[in-house]
């Protein structure tokens, strides 16, 4: 990239996502200067050791001062309080955004603290892993991934949306715009429910026997191992996702539980036709995904495909 898109970027939270943004922004020359803030002195010191930024500080207000773009890369539960702290320090014309996995309640908690003249446009890169912390990030994380922006006001500043879109495109992503509530319903089924199912199945197996020492691991096929990967995701982050996308998650869990009860009945009553019909339908879905060229061998959540 010839000229940086933003002069001064501030990242609040330098874990997996924040440190991936720092790495990608540096490698791709998307910003000129990066300020890094984290409440953890250990993470801040590690970020400095890794030379992820140009300035490091523990206070979000101080970190936000003078920034053209401020990105909240913290668990969604602290977004409101952090914005309140930063409010007086954000400069007019600055863009404030986030990377949180849920949107509607976060927007509701952040919006009241956004000063006049600051453009708040929430966002969510559909890219990640089960790892966390500054060492877990990598510069290619956002390449060929979707990033969803969820402006919440009808008169949201078009130039700010365009600038934020160019930022994510500069990191290799493709941007889509979505209403916050719609985002939360979509993500509840494609991301939040799969994680809850993983936490639950690994918990159930652990209740039967201590998973790591048991036959569960000795004989586990890749299916169960895939669940253990998701179930290793950060507890604070996923607690906050559940608390902040309660309605959509409960709606999807309700539908899931009904369908699971029907499956349970089919097994109990030996209804082979019903089992066969469902398994045939779901196999077809997987096959049509592969035919559309949307399947690779690597973990694929959020990947943007040329045919999309
Ligand atoms: N992990 C993933 O795969 C993805 C996560 N997200 C979202 O990104 C956000 C960050 O997630 P990760 O980077 O995975 O988490 P992480 O746990 O790796 O990093 C979070 C960082 O925020 C810091 N932090 C927490 N509270 C803070 C506060 N009050 N002030 C300053 N720093 C604070 C922590 O010390 C930590 O360094 C979350 O909102 C999550 O929903 C979005 C896409 C993917
Ligand atoms: O590791 C995986 O499979 C993920 O699904 C990562 C992930 C977690 C949360 C998000 O909001 C986006 C991506």
mmCIF file of C-alpha atoms and ligand atoms in Angstrom:
data_model
loop_
_atom_site.group_PDB
_atom_site.id
_atom_site.type_symbol
_atom_site.label_atom_id
_atom_site.label_comp_id
_atom_site.label_asym_id
_atom_site.label_seq_id
_atom_site.Cartn_x
_atom_site.Cartn_y
_atom_site.Cartn_z
ATOM 1 C CA UNK A 1 0.000 0.000 0.000
ATOM 2 C CA UNK A 2 1.537 3.388 -0.988
ATOM 3 C CA UNK A 3 0.065 5.913 1.487
ATOM 4 C CA UNK A 4 -1.297 4.757 4.878
ATOM 5 C CA UNK A 5 -5.102 4.958 5.145
ATOM 6 C CA UNK A 6 -4.910 6.293 8.699
ATOM 7 C CA UNK A 7 -2.174 8.238 10.431
ATOM 8 C CA UNK A 8 -2.786 7.061 14.000
ATOM 9 C CA UNK A 9 -4.465 3.780 15.019
ATOM 10 C CA UNK A 10 -5.208 2.930 18.633
ATOM 11 C CA UNK A 11 -5.888 -0.670 19.599
ATOM 12 C CA UNK A 12 -7.591 -1.255 22.939
ATOM 13 C CA UNK A 13 -6.864 -4.891 23.822
ATOM 14 C CA UNK A 14 -3.823 -6.641 22.350
ATOM 15 C CA UNK A 15 -4.971 -10.264 22.380
ATOM 16 C CA UNK A 16 -5.526 -12.555 19.394
ATOM 17 C CA UNK A 17 -7.529 -10.046 17.341
ATOM 18 C CA UNK A 18 -5.797 -6.817 18.420
ATOM 19 C CA UNK A 19 -2.328 -8.267 17.841
ATOM 20 C CA UNK A 20 -3.387 -9.710 14.464
ATOM 21 C CA UNK A 21 -4.604 -6.256 13.415
ATOM 22 C CA UNK A 22 -1.332 -4.694 14.623
ATOM 23 C CA UNK A 23 0.730 -7.230 12.681
ATOM 24 C CA UNK A 24 -1.386 -7.001 9.517
ATOM 25 C CA UNK A 25 -1.556 -3.182 9.606
ATOM 26 C CA UNK A 26 2.216 -2.994 9.920
ATOM 27 C CA UNK A 27 2.996 -5.612 7.239
ATOM 28 C CA UNK A 28 0.529 -4.037 4.806
ATOM 29 C CA UNK A 29 1.369 -0.389 5.594
ATOM 30 C CA UNK A 30 -2.259 0.470 6.346
ATOM 31 C CA UNK A 31 -1.489 2.911 9.182
ATOM 32 C CA UNK A 32 1.504 5.080 10.057
ATOM 33 C CA UNK A 33 1.495 4.856 13.873
ATOM 34 C CA UNK A 34 0.006 2.319 16.308
ATOM 35 C CA UNK A 35 -0.788 2.960 19.973
ATOM 36 C CA UNK A 36 -1.486 -0.154 22.013
ATOM 37 C CA UNK A 37 -3.483 -0.246 25.228
ATOM 38 C CA UNK A 38 -4.261 -3.224 27.458
ATOM 39 C CA UNK A 39 -5.358 -3.489 31.075
ATOM 40 C CA UNK A 40 -2.969 -6.418 31.493
ATOM 41 C CA UNK A 41 0.562 -5.201 32.208
ATOM 42 C CA UNK A 42 1.807 -8.628 31.111
ATOM 43 C CA UNK A 43 0.094 -8.399 27.693
ATOM 44 C CA UNK A 44 1.262 -4.811 27.251
ATOM 45 C CA UNK A 45 4.879 -5.748 28.034
ATOM 46 C CA UNK A 46 4.680 -8.724 25.675
ATOM 47 C CA UNK A 47 3.269 -6.519 22.894
ATOM 48 C CA UNK A 48 6.245 -4.215 23.358
ATOM 49 C CA UNK A 49 8.683 -7.157 23.273
ATOM 50 C CA UNK A 50 7.061 -8.304 20.041
ATOM 51 C CA UNK A 51 7.299 -4.716 18.702
ATOM 52 C CA UNK A 52 3.636 -4.738 17.722
ATOM 53 C CA UNK A 53 3.184 -0.969 18.088
ATOM 54 C CA UNK A 54 4.877 2.410 18.442
ATOM 55 C CA UNK A 55 3.420 3.521 21.798
ATOM 56 C CA UNK A 56 2.135 1.516 24.778
ATOM 57 C CA UNK A 57 -0.108 2.601 27.617
ATOM 58 C CA UNK A 58 -2.380 1.138 30.262
ATOM 59 C CA UNK A 59 -5.040 3.833 30.184
ATOM 60 C CA UNK A 60 -7.647 3.789 27.418
ATOM 61 C CA UNK A 61 -8.317 7.542 27.593
ATOM 62 C CA UNK A 62 -4.677 8.426 27.162
ATOM 63 C CA UNK A 63 -4.341 5.839 24.377
ATOM 64 C CA UNK A 64 -7.319 7.246 22.436
ATOM 65 C CA UNK A 65 -6.040 10.826 22.470
ATOM 66 C CA UNK A 66 -5.146 12.032 18.971
ATOM 67 C CA UNK A 67 -6.122 8.773 17.247
ATOM 68 C CA UNK A 68 -7.825 8.796 13.834
ATOM 69 C CA UNK A 69 -9.109 5.251 14.296
ATOM 70 C CA UNK A 70 -9.752 3.547 17.631
ATOM 71 C CA UNK A 71 -10.581 -0.163 17.643
ATOM 72 C CA UNK A 72 -11.954 -1.916 20.706
ATOM 73 C CA UNK A 73 -10.431 -5.408 20.636
ATOM 74 C CA UNK A 74 -11.564 -6.450 24.118
ATOM 75 C CA UNK A 75 -14.288 -8.836 25.338
ATOM 76 C CA UNK A 76 -17.674 -7.315 24.480
ATOM 77 C CA UNK A 77 -18.647 -6.889 28.151
ATOM 78 C CA UNK A 78 -16.250 -3.960 28.668
ATOM 79 C CA UNK A 79 -16.993 -1.964 25.468
ATOM 80 C CA UNK A 80 -19.416 0.471 27.141
ATOM 81 C CA UNK A 81 -17.164 1.243 30.116
ATOM 82 C CA UNK A 82 -14.111 1.677 27.886
ATOM 83 C CA UNK A 83 -15.965 4.091 25.585
ATOM 84 C CA UNK A 84 -17.109 6.067 28.620
ATOM 85 C CA UNK A 85 -13.486 6.323 29.731
ATOM 86 C CA UNK A 86 -12.290 7.359 26.245
ATOM 87 C CA UNK A 87 -15.140 9.766 25.441
ATOM 88 C CA UNK A 88 -13.472 13.018 26.475
ATOM 89 C CA UNK A 89 -10.213 12.058 24.726
ATOM 90 C CA UNK A 90 -11.584 11.120 21.294
ATOM 91 C CA UNK A 91 -10.872 13.820 18.737
ATOM 92 C CA UNK A 92 -13.645 15.206 16.487
ATOM 93 C CA UNK A 93 -13.752 13.318 13.191
ATOM 94 C CA UNK A 94 -12.154 10.193 14.703
ATOM 95 C CA UNK A 95 -13.649 6.791 13.904
ATOM 96 C CA UNK A 96 -14.446 4.472 16.791
ATOM 97 C CA UNK A 97 -15.115 0.828 15.992
ATOM 98 C CA UNK A 98 -14.846 -2.608 17.541
ATOM 99 C CA UNK A 99 -14.321 -6.255 16.596
ATOM 100 C CA UNK A 100 -16.805 -7.838 19.009
ATOM 101 C CA UNK A 101 -18.626 -11.074 18.157
ATOM 102 C CA UNK A 102 -22.026 -9.591 19.103
ATOM 103 C CA UNK A 103 -23.373 -6.262 17.949
ATOM 104 C CA UNK A 104 -26.829 -5.009 19.071
ATOM 105 C CA UNK A 105 -26.263 -4.794 22.848
ATOM 106 C CA UNK A 106 -22.683 -3.600 22.352
ATOM 107 C CA UNK A 107 -23.939 -0.777 20.131
ATOM 108 C CA UNK A 108 -26.543 0.030 22.819
ATOM 109 C CA UNK A 109 -23.865 0.201 25.534
ATOM 110 C CA UNK A 110 -21.292 2.162 23.498
ATOM 111 C CA UNK A 111 -23.532 4.658 21.659
ATOM 112 C CA UNK A 112 -24.480 6.809 24.732
ATOM 113 C CA UNK A 113 -20.795 7.518 25.417
ATOM 114 C CA UNK A 114 -19.802 8.505 21.862
ATOM 115 C CA UNK A 115 -19.167 12.270 21.752
ATOM 116 C CA UNK A 116 -20.686 14.492 19.063
ATOM 117 C CA UNK A 117 -18.463 14.561 15.979
ATOM 118 C CA UNK A 118 -16.969 11.084 16.560
ATOM 119 C CA UNK A 119 -18.082 8.413 14.079
ATOM 120 C CA UNK A 120 -18.964 5.143 15.766
ATOM 121 C CA UNK A 121 -19.374 2.210 13.373
ATOM 122 C CA UNK A 122 -19.339 -1.230 14.972
ATOM 123 C CA UNK A 123 -17.674 -4.150 13.193
ATOM 124 C CA UNK A 124 -16.905 -7.842 13.364
ATOM 125 C CA UNK A 125 -14.160 -9.658 11.456
ATOM 126 C CA UNK A 126 -15.317 -13.244 10.835
ATOM 127 C CA UNK A 127 -11.871 -14.593 11.506
ATOM 128 C CA UNK A 128 -10.310 -16.141 14.554
ATOM 129 C CA UNK A 129 -9.074 -19.213 16.358
ATOM 130 C CA UNK A 130 -9.480 -20.797 19.793
ATOM 131 C CA UNK A 131 -6.234 -19.122 20.947
ATOM 132 C CA UNK A 132 -5.935 -15.849 22.848
ATOM 133 C CA UNK A 133 -3.337 -13.299 23.923
ATOM 134 C CA UNK A 134 -0.710 -11.238 22.044
ATOM 135 C CA UNK A 135 1.372 -14.254 20.972
ATOM 136 C CA UNK A 136 -1.613 -15.909 19.288
ATOM 137 C CA UNK A 137 -2.088 -13.292 16.560
ATOM 138 C CA UNK A 138 -0.797 -13.518 12.996
ATOM 139 C CA UNK A 139 -0.741 -11.069 10.116
ATOM 140 C CA UNK A 140 -2.690 -13.173 7.592
ATOM 141 C CA UNK A 141 -5.690 -13.792 9.885
ATOM 142 C CA UNK A 142 -8.033 -11.462 7.984
ATOM 143 C CA UNK A 143 -7.041 -12.438 4.448
ATOM 144 C CA UNK A 144 -9.984 -13.663 2.363
ATOM 145 C CA UNK A 145 -12.306 -13.301 5.371
ATOM 146 C CA UNK A 146 -15.516 -11.375 5.724
ATOM 147 C CA UNK A 147 -15.687 -8.332 7.952
ATOM 148 C CA UNK A 148 -19.206 -7.189 8.780
ATOM 149 C CA UNK A 149 -19.830 -3.528 9.625
ATOM 150 C CA UNK A 150 -23.071 -2.721 11.443
ATOM 151 C CA UNK A 151 -23.816 1.024 11.343
ATOM 152 C CA UNK A 152 -26.727 1.632 13.722
ATOM 153 C CA UNK A 153 -27.884 5.080 12.622
ATOM 154 C CA UNK A 154 -29.712 5.834 9.357
ATOM 155 C CA UNK A 155 -27.580 8.953 8.882
ATOM 156 C CA UNK A 156 -24.261 7.210 9.628
ATOM 157 C CA UNK A 157 -21.392 9.072 7.995
ATOM 158 C CA UNK A 158 -20.823 7.505 4.550
ATOM 159 C CA UNK A 159 -17.224 8.729 4.362
ATOM 160 C CA UNK A 160 -16.439 7.112 7.736
ATOM 161 C CA UNK A 161 -18.008 3.814 6.635
ATOM 162 C CA UNK A 162 -15.997 3.956 3.404
ATOM 163 C CA UNK A 163 -12.757 4.703 5.291
ATOM 164 C CA UNK A 164 -13.345 1.845 7.753
ATOM 165 C CA UNK A 165 -14.200 -0.482 4.849
ATOM 166 C CA UNK A 166 -10.946 0.444 3.123
ATOM 167 C CA UNK A 167 -9.072 -0.281 6.368
ATOM 168 C CA UNK A 168 -10.447 -3.859 6.531
ATOM 169 C CA UNK A 169 -9.911 -4.327 2.805
ATOM 170 C CA UNK A 170 -6.338 -3.171 3.400
ATOM 171 C CA UNK A 171 -5.967 -6.082 5.854
ATOM 172 C CA UNK A 172 -7.223 -8.475 3.163
ATOM 173 C CA UNK A 173 -10.895 -8.782 4.110
ATOM 174 C CA UNK A 174 -14.090 -8.285 2.156
ATOM 175 C CA UNK A 175 -16.619 -5.990 3.834
ATOM 176 C CA UNK A 176 -20.361 -6.488 4.140
ATOM 177 C CA UNK A 177 -22.802 -4.085 5.802
ATOM 178 C CA UNK A 178 -25.530 -5.485 8.051
ATOM 179 C CA UNK A 179 -28.101 -4.380 10.584
ATOM 180 C CA UNK A 180 -26.870 -5.178 14.172
ATOM 181 C CA UNK A 181 -29.896 -7.356 15.056
ATOM 182 C CA UNK A 182 -29.635 -9.294 11.828
ATOM 183 C CA UNK A 183 -25.908 -9.821 12.455
ATOM 184 C CA UNK A 184 -26.673 -11.254 15.891
ATOM 185 C CA UNK A 185 -29.267 -13.752 14.587
ATOM 186 C CA UNK A 186 -26.979 -14.935 11.782
ATOM 187 C CA UNK A 187 -23.960 -15.266 14.077
ATOM 188 C CA UNK A 188 -26.031 -17.020 16.745
ATOM 189 C CA UNK A 189 -26.584 -19.975 14.416
ATOM 190 C CA UNK A 190 -23.268 -20.062 12.521
ATOM 191 C CA UNK A 191 -20.885 -19.311 15.406
ATOM 192 C CA UNK A 192 -22.389 -18.952 18.876
ATOM 193 C CA UNK A 193 -24.463 -22.153 18.849
ATOM 194 C CA UNK A 194 -21.595 -24.301 17.502
ATOM 195 C CA UNK A 195 -19.407 -23.033 20.345
ATOM 196 C CA UNK A 196 -22.108 -23.735 22.949
ATOM 197 C CA UNK A 197 -22.635 -27.223 21.535
ATOM 198 C CA UNK A 198 -18.878 -27.815 21.721
ATOM 199 C CA UNK A 199 -18.667 -26.584 25.323
ATOM 200 C CA UNK A 200 -21.607 -28.813 26.190
ATOM 201 C CA UNK A 201 -20.485 -32.047 24.520
ATOM 202 C CA UNK A 202 -16.973 -31.785 25.969
ATOM 203 C CA UNK A 203 -18.508 -31.026 29.394
ATOM 204 C CA UNK A 204 -20.809 -34.045 29.091
ATOM 205 C CA UNK A 205 -17.908 -36.309 28.123
ATOM 206 C CA UNK A 206 -15.914 -34.941 31.061
ATOM 207 C CA UNK A 207 -18.794 -35.742 33.418
ATOM 208 C CA UNK A 208 -18.659 -39.357 32.218
ATOM 209 C CA UNK A 209 -14.893 -39.652 32.710
ATOM 210 C CA UNK A 210 -11.936 -37.292 33.031
ATOM 211 C CA UNK A 211 -11.625 -36.523 29.332
ATOM 212 C CA UNK A 212 -7.849 -36.225 29.040
ATOM 213 C CA UNK A 213 -7.165 -39.547 30.776
ATOM 214 C CA UNK A 214 -10.030 -41.526 29.351
ATOM 215 C CA UNK A 215 -11.078 -43.692 26.463
ATOM 216 C CA UNK A 216 -12.844 -40.601 25.124
ATOM 217 C CA UNK A 217 -9.485 -39.264 23.960
ATOM 218 C CA UNK A 218 -7.853 -42.629 23.316
ATOM 219 C CA UNK A 219 -10.507 -43.579 20.782
ATOM 220 C CA UNK A 220 -11.720 -40.132 19.770
ATOM 221 C CA UNK A 221 -12.175 -39.529 16.065
ATOM 222 C CA UNK A 222 -11.618 -36.123 14.540
ATOM 223 C CA UNK A 223 -15.279 -35.198 15.159
ATOM 224 C CA UNK A 224 -14.861 -35.093 18.943
ATOM 225 C CA UNK A 225 -11.413 -33.537 18.639
ATOM 226 C CA UNK A 226 -12.923 -30.715 16.571
ATOM 227 C CA UNK A 227 -15.323 -30.070 19.435
ATOM 228 C CA UNK A 228 -12.441 -29.932 21.940
ATOM 229 C CA UNK A 229 -10.736 -27.280 19.778
ATOM 230 C CA UNK A 230 -13.792 -25.010 19.874
ATOM 231 C CA UNK A 231 -14.331 -25.779 23.579
ATOM 232 C CA UNK A 232 -10.794 -24.513 24.275
ATOM 233 C CA UNK A 233 -11.862 -20.967 23.285
ATOM 234 C CA UNK A 234 -11.449 -18.114 25.748
ATOM 235 C CA UNK A 235 -13.915 -18.357 28.699
ATOM 236 C CA UNK A 236 -14.189 -14.579 29.288
ATOM 237 C CA UNK A 237 -14.859 -13.848 25.633
ATOM 238 C CA UNK A 238 -17.521 -16.555 25.301
ATOM 239 C CA UNK A 239 -19.189 -15.721 28.624
ATOM 240 C CA UNK A 240 -19.588 -12.166 27.308
ATOM 241 C CA UNK A 241 -20.876 -13.382 23.911
ATOM 242 C CA UNK A 242 -23.580 -15.434 25.666
ATOM 243 C CA UNK A 243 -24.560 -12.574 27.969
ATOM 244 C CA UNK A 244 -24.667 -10.082 25.070
ATOM 245 C CA UNK A 245 -26.515 -12.141 22.483
ATOM 246 C CA UNK A 246 -28.982 -13.723 24.872
ATOM 247 C CA UNK A 247 -32.168 -13.396 22.794
ATOM 248 C CA UNK A 248 -30.810 -14.676 19.484
ATOM 249 C CA UNK A 249 -28.889 -17.503 21.181
ATOM 250 C CA UNK A 250 -31.982 -18.567 23.142
ATOM 251 C CA UNK A 251 -34.075 -18.478 19.961
ATOM 252 C CA UNK A 252 -31.592 -20.675 18.070
ATOM 253 C CA UNK A 253 -31.100 -22.978 21.084
ATOM 254 C CA UNK A 254 -34.884 -23.417 21.293
ATOM 255 C CA UNK A 255 -35.096 -24.496 17.663
ATOM 256 C CA UNK A 256 -32.040 -26.709 18.048
ATOM 257 C CA UNK A 257 -33.483 -28.404 21.161
ATOM 258 C CA UNK A 258 -36.778 -29.115 19.363
ATOM 259 C CA UNK A 259 -34.959 -30.687 16.439
ATOM 260 C CA UNK A 260 -32.740 -32.670 18.812
ATOM 261 C CA UNK A 261 -35.823 -33.939 20.660
ATOM 262 C CA UNK A 262 -37.272 -35.106 17.317
ATOM 263 C CA UNK A 263 -33.996 -36.913 16.596
ATOM 264 C CA UNK A 264 -34.070 -38.465 20.060
ATOM 265 C CA UNK A 265 -37.622 -39.721 19.404
ATOM 266 C CA UNK A 266 -36.593 -41.170 16.042
ATOM 267 C CA UNK A 267 -33.749 -43.081 17.724
ATOM 268 C CA UNK A 268 -36.006 -44.246 20.581
ATOM 269 C CA UNK A 269 -38.737 -45.523 18.235
ATOM 270 C CA UNK A 270 -36.359 -46.916 15.651
ATOM 271 C CA UNK A 271 -37.662 -44.559 12.967
ATOM 272 C CA UNK A 272 -34.987 -45.344 10.389
ATOM 273 C CA UNK A 273 -36.756 -43.412 7.628
ATOM 274 C CA UNK A 274 -36.668 -40.168 9.609
ATOM 275 C CA UNK A 275 -32.995 -40.632 10.480
ATOM 276 C CA UNK A 276 -32.128 -41.518 6.886
ATOM 277 C CA UNK A 277 -34.059 -38.511 5.522
ATOM 278 C CA UNK A 278 -32.303 -36.036 7.820
ATOM 279 C CA UNK A 279 -28.850 -37.503 7.199
ATOM 280 C CA UNK A 280 -29.478 -37.425 3.428
ATOM 281 C CA UNK A 281 -30.608 -33.791 3.575
ATOM 282 C CA UNK A 282 -27.578 -32.657 5.598
ATOM 283 C CA UNK A 283 -25.148 -34.641 3.410
ATOM 284 C CA UNK A 284 -26.618 -32.750 0.436
ATOM 285 C CA UNK A 285 -25.934 -29.420 2.119
ATOM 286 C CA UNK A 286 -22.274 -30.319 2.652
ATOM 287 C CA UNK A 287 -21.993 -31.511 -0.962
ATOM 288 C CA UNK A 288 -23.505 -28.326 -2.344
ATOM 289 C CA UNK A 289 -21.027 -26.284 -0.285
ATOM 290 C CA UNK A 290 -18.159 -28.287 -1.819
ATOM 291 C CA UNK A 291 -19.617 -27.967 -5.334
ATOM 292 C CA UNK A 292 -19.869 -24.196 -4.852
ATOM 293 C CA UNK A 293 -16.105 -24.264 -4.211
ATOM 294 C CA UNK A 294 -16.491 -23.111 -0.615
ATOM 295 C CA UNK A 295 -14.669 -25.889 1.181
ATOM 296 C CA UNK A 296 -10.997 -26.168 2.045
ATOM 297 C CA UNK A 297 -9.180 -28.511 4.408
ATOM 298 C CA UNK A 298 -8.342 -25.777 6.888
ATOM 299 C CA UNK A 299 -10.716 -24.302 9.503
ATOM 300 C CA UNK A 300 -12.937 -22.210 7.338
ATOM 301 C CA UNK A 301 -15.233 -20.026 9.429
ATOM 302 C CA UNK A 302 -15.717 -16.612 7.860
ATOM 303 C CA UNK A 303 -13.711 -17.364 4.742
ATOM 304 C CA UNK A 304 -14.756 -15.322 1.746
ATOM 305 C CA UNK A 305 -14.777 -17.278 -1.498
ATOM 306 C CA UNK A 306 -14.449 -15.918 -5.000
ATOM 307 C CA UNK A 307 -17.821 -17.416 -5.905
ATOM 308 C CA UNK A 308 -19.712 -15.694 -3.059
HETATM 309 N N1 LIG B 1 -11.147 -15.020 19.254
HETATM 310 C C1 LIG B 1 -11.739 -14.981 18.093
HETATM 311 O O1 LIG B 1 -11.656 -15.931 17.317
HETATM 312 C C2 LIG B 1 -12.509 -13.755 17.708
HETATM 313 C C3 LIG B 1 -12.825 -12.785 18.637
HETATM 314 N N2 LIG B 1 -13.558 -11.696 18.272
HETATM 315 C C4 LIG B 1 -13.880 -10.666 19.248
HETATM 316 O O2 LIG B 1 -12.685 -9.940 19.464
HETATM 317 C C5 LIG B 1 -12.612 -9.435 20.798
HETATM 318 C C6 LIG B 1 -11.266 -9.817 21.387
HETATM 319 O O3 LIG B 1 -11.120 -11.214 21.352
HETATM 320 P P1 LIG B 1 -9.676 -11.902 21.410
HETATM 321 O O4 LIG B 1 -8.658 -11.043 20.794
HETATM 322 O O5 LIG B 1 -9.866 -13.289 20.929
HETATM 323 O O6 LIG B 1 -9.466 -11.944 22.977
HETATM 324 P P2 LIG B 1 -8.085 -12.050 23.811
HETATM 325 O O7 LIG B 1 -8.470 -12.624 25.128
HETATM 326 O O8 LIG B 1 -7.042 -12.726 23.013
HETATM 327 O O9 LIG B 1 -7.675 -10.519 23.986
HETATM 328 C C7 LIG B 1 -8.422 -9.589 24.711
HETATM 329 C C8 LIG B 1 -7.467 -8.562 25.295
HETATM 330 O O10 LIG B 1 -8.240 -7.526 25.890
HETATM 331 C C9 LIG B 1 -7.614 -7.168 27.114
HETATM 332 N N3 LIG B 1 -8.628 -6.520 27.959
HETATM 333 C C10 LIG B 1 -9.689 -7.088 28.587
HETATM 334 N N4 LIG B 1 -10.400 -6.162 29.253
HETATM 335 C C11 LIG B 1 -9.773 -4.971 29.025
HETATM 336 C C12 LIG B 1 -10.033 -3.630 29.439
HETATM 337 N N5 LIG B 1 -11.069 -3.315 30.228
HETATM 338 N N6 LIG B 1 -9.181 -2.658 29.023
HETATM 339 C C13 LIG B 1 -8.119 -2.957 28.232
HETATM 340 N N7 LIG B 1 -7.824 -4.211 27.808
HETATM 341 C C14 LIG B 1 -8.646 -5.196 28.205
HETATM 342 C C15 LIG B 1 -7.075 -8.468 27.649
HETATM 343 O O11 LIG B 1 -6.063 -8.259 28.621
HETATM 344 C C16 LIG B 1 -6.563 -9.131 26.375
HETATM 345 O O12 LIG B 1 -5.223 -8.787 26.113
HETATM 346 C C17 LIG B 1 -13.821 -10.019 21.520
HETATM 347 O O13 LIG B 1 -14.805 -9.033 21.621
HETATM 348 C C18 LIG B 1 -14.290 -11.156 20.624
HETATM 349 O O14 LIG B 1 -15.688 -11.343 20.716
HETATM 350 C C19 LIG B 1 -13.949 -11.469 16.964
HETATM 351 C C20 LIG B 1 -13.628 -12.385 16.001
HETATM 352 C C21 LIG B 1 -12.910 -13.618 16.307
HETATM 353 O O1 LIG B 2 -12.011 -20.808 15.769
HETATM 354 C C1 LIG B 2 -13.104 -20.815 15.173
HETATM 355 O O2 LIG B 2 -13.514 -21.811 14.547
HETATM 356 C C2 LIG B 2 -13.956 -19.617 15.212
HETATM 357 O O3 LIG B 2 -15.126 -19.715 14.971
HETATM 358 C C3 LIG B 2 -13.298 -18.315 15.546
HETATM 359 C C4 LIG B 2 -14.225 -17.180 15.766
HETATM 360 C C5 LIG B 2 -14.783 -16.979 17.006
HETATM 361 C C6 LIG B 2 -15.621 -15.895 17.215
HETATM 362 C C7 LIG B 2 -15.898 -15.027 16.211
HETATM 363 O O4 LIG B 2 -16.712 -13.990 16.438
HETATM 364 C C8 LIG B 2 -15.343 -15.198 14.960
HETATM 365 C C9 LIG B 2 -14.493 -16.282 14.739
#
